[in-house]
Coordinates of C-alpha atoms and ligand atoms in Angstrom, one line a residue:
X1 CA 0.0 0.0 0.0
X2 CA 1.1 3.5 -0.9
X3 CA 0.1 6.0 1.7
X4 CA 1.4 9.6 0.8
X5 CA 1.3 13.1 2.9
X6 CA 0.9 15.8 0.6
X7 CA 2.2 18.5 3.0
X8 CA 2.2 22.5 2.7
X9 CA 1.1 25.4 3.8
X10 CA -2.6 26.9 2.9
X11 CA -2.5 27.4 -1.2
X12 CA 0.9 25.6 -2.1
X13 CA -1.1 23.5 -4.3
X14 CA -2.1 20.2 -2.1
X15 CA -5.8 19.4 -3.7
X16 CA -4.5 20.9 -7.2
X17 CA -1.4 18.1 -7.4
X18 CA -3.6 15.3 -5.6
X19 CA -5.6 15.2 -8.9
X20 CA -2.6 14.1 -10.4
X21 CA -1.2 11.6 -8.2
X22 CA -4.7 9.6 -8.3
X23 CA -4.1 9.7 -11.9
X24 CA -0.6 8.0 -11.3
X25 CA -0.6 5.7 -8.6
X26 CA -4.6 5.3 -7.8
X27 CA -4.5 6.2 -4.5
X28 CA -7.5 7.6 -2.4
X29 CA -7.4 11.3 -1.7
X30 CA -8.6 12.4 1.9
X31 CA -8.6 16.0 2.3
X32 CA -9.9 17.2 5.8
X33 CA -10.5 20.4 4.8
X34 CA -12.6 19.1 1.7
X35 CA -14.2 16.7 4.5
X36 CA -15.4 19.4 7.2
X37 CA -17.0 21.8 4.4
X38 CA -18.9 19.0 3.1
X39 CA -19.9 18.3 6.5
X40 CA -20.3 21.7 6.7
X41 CA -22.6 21.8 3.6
X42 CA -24.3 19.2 5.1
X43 CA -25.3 21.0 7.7
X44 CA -23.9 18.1 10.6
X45 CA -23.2 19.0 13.8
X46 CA -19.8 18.4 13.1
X47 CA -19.8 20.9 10.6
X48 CA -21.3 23.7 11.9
X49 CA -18.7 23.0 14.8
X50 CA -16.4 23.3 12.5
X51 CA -16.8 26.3 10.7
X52 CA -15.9 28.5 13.4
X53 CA -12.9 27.6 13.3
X54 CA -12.4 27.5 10.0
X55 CA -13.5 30.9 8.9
X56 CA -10.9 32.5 11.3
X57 CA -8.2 30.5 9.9
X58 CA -7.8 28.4 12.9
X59 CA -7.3 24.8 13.1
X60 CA -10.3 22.4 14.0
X61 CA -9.8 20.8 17.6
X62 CA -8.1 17.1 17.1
X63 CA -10.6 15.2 18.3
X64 CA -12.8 16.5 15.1
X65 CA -10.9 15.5 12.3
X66 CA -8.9 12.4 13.7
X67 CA -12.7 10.8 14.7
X68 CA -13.6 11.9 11.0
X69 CA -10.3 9.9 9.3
X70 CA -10.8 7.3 11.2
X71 CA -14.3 7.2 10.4
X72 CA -12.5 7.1 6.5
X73 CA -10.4 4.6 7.0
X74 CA -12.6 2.3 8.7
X75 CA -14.9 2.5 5.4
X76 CA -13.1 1.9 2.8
X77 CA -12.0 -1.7 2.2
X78 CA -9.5 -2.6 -0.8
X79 CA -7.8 0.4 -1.4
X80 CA -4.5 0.8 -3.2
X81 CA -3.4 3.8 -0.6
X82 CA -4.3 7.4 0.3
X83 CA -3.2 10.7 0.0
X84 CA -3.8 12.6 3.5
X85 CA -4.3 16.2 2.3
X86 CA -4.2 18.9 4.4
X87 CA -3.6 16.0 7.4
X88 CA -1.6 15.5 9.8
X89 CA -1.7 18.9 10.6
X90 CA -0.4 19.0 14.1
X91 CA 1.8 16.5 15.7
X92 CA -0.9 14.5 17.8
X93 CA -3.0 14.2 14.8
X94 CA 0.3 12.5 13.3
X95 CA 0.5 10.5 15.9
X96 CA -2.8 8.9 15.7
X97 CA -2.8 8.5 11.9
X98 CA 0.1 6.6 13.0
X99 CA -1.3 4.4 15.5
X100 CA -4.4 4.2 12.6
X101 CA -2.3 2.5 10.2
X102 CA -0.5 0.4 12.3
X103 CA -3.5 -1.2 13.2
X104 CA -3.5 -2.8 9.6
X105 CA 0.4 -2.5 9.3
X106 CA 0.5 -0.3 6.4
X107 CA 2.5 3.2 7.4
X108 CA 3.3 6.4 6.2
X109 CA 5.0 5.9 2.6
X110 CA 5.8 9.3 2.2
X111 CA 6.0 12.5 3.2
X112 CA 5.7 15.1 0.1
X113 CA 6.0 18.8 1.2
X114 CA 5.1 21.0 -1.1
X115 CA 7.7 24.5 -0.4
X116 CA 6.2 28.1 -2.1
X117 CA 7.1 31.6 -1.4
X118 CA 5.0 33.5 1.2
X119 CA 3.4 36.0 -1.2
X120 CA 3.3 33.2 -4.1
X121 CA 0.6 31.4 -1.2
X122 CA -1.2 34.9 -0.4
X123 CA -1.4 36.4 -4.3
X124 CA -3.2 32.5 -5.5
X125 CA -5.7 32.0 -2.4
X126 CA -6.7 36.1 -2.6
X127 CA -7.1 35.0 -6.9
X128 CA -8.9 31.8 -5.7
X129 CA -11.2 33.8 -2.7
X130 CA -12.7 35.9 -6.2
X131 CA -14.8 33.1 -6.9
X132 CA -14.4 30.5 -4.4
X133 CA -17.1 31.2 -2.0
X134 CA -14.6 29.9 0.6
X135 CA -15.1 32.6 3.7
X136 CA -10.8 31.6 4.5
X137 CA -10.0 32.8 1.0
X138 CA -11.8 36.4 1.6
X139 CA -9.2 38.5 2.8
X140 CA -5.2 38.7 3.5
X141 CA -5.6 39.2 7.2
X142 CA -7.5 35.2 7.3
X143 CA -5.0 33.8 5.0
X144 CA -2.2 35.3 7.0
X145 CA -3.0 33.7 10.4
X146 CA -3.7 30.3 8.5
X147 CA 0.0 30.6 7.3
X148 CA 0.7 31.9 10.7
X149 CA -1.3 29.1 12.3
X150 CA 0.7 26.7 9.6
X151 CA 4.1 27.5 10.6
X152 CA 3.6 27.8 14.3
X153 CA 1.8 24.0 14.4
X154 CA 2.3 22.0 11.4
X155 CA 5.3 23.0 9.9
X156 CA 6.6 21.4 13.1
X157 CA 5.9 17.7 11.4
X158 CA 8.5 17.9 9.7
X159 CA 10.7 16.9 12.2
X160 CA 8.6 14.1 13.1
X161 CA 8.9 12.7 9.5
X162 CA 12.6 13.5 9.1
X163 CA 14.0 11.2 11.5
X164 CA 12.1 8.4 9.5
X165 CA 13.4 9.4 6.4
X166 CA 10.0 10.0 5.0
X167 CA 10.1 13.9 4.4
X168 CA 10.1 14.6 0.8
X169 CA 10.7 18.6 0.2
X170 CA 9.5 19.7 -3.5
X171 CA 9.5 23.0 -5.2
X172 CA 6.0 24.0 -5.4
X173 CA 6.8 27.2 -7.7
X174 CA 6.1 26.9 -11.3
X175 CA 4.0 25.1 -13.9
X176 CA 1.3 23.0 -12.0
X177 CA 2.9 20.2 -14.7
X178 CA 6.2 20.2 -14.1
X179 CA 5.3 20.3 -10.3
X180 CA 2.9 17.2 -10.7
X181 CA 6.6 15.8 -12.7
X182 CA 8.2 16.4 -9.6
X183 CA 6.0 14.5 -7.6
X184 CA 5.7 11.9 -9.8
X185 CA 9.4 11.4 -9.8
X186 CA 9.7 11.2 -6.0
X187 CA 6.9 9.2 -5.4
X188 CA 8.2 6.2 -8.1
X189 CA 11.1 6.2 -6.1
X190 CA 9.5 5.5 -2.8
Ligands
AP5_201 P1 -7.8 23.1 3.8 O1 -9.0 22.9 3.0 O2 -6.8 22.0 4.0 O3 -7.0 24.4 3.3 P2 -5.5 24.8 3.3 O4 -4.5 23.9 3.7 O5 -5.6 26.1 4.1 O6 -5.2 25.2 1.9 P3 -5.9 25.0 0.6 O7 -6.7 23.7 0.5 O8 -6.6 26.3 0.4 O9 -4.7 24.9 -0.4 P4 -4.0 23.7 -1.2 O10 -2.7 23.5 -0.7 O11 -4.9 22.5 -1.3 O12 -3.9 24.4 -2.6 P5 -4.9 24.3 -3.9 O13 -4.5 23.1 -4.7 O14 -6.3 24.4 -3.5 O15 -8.2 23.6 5.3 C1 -9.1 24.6 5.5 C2 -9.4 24.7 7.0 O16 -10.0 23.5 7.5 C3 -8.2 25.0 7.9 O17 -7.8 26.3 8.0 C4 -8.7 24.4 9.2 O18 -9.6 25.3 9.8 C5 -9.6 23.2 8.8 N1 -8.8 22.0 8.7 C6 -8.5 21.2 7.6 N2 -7.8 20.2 7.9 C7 -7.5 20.2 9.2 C8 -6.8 19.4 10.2 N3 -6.2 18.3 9.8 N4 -6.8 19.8 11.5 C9 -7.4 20.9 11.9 N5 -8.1 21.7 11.1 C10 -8.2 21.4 9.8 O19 -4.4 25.6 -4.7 C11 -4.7 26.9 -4.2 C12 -4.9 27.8 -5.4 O20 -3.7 28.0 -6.2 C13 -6.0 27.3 -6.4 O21 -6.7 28.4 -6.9 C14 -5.1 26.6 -7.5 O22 -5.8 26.7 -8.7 C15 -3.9 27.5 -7.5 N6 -2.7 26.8 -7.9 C16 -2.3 25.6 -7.6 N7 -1.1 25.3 -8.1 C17 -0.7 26.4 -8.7 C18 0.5 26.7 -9.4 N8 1.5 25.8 -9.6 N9 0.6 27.9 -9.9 C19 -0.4 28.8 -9.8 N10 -1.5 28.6 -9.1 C20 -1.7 27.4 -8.6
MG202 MG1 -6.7 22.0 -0.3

């Protein structure tokens, strides 16, 4: 089984190039964020928990989204692997995905981590925000505390993966081809 990360801060292009490595490899993609605003949608409580948080930029507690993955994992029999999107996102959620997948001995393959410019993150979510409908992508000030909230939590993970030799760092500037390329490339090598 093939069980990616696909790591970065808010906008570096996680959902964009997850499109592209189901097309490759065949894996199931599990975005949290994409999770809680259907839930959202949905009008769950779980959602409308959620949104709170989410419209300030701030992260969802734990509890949340590791009950909603494990909810995920539990469901879905015969799969080739997953791509966590947007998960772990703080080092006790990677911890329980851990524990998660050992239950069925199939760990972490991977660790991509997509790396793009500060401004680069702010000028494509403010583009994205135009149309979006996403209340996160509305104005600087949110997108700035997620990327504050990113760096000060998550970013963290990376020395959790590192001493595995699981942390992949990719350029996430450019071509949203030759980016999926890069991917590719380190992925086949796994
Ligand atoms: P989430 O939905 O995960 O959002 P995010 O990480 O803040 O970032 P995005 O999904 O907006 O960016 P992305 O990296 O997927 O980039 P994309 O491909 O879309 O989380 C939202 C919120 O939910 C969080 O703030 C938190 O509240 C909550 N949450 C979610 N998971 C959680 C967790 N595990 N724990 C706690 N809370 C959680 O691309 C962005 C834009 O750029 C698009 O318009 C795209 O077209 C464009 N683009 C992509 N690639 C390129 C390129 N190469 N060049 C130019 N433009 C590009
Ligand atoms: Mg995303």
């Amino acid at each position: 089984m093939l069980n990616l990360v696909l790591f970065g801060p808010p906008g570096a292009g996680k959902g964009t190039q997850a499109e592209f490595l189901i097309k490759s490899f065949g894996l199931d993609h599990l975005s949290t964020g994409d999770l809680l605003r259907s839930e959202f949608a949905a009008g769950t409580k779980l959602g409308l928990e959620a949104k709170s948080f989410m419209e300030k930029g701030e992260l969802v507690p734990d509890s949340v989204v590791i009950g909603m993955i494990k909810s995920k994992l539990e469901n879905s029999t015969g799969s080739k692997g997953f791509i966590f999107d947007g998960f772990p996102r703080t080092v006790d959620q990677a911890k329980a995905l851990d524990d998660l997948l050992n239950e069925n001995n199939t760990p972490i393959s991977g660790m991509l981590s997509l790396e793009v410019d500060k401004q680069e993150l702010i000028n494509r979510l403010l583009n994205r925000g135009k149309d979006s409908g996403r209340a996160d992508d509305q104005n600087q000030s949110i997108i700035e505390n997620r990327i504050n909230v990113y760096n000060e939590k998550t970013l963290p993970l990376i020395q959790y993966y590192k001493p595995q030799n699981k942390h992949f760092g990719i350029k996430g500037m450019g071509s949203v081809e030759d980016i999926a390329g890069r991917l590719k490339s380190v992925v086949e090598g796994l």
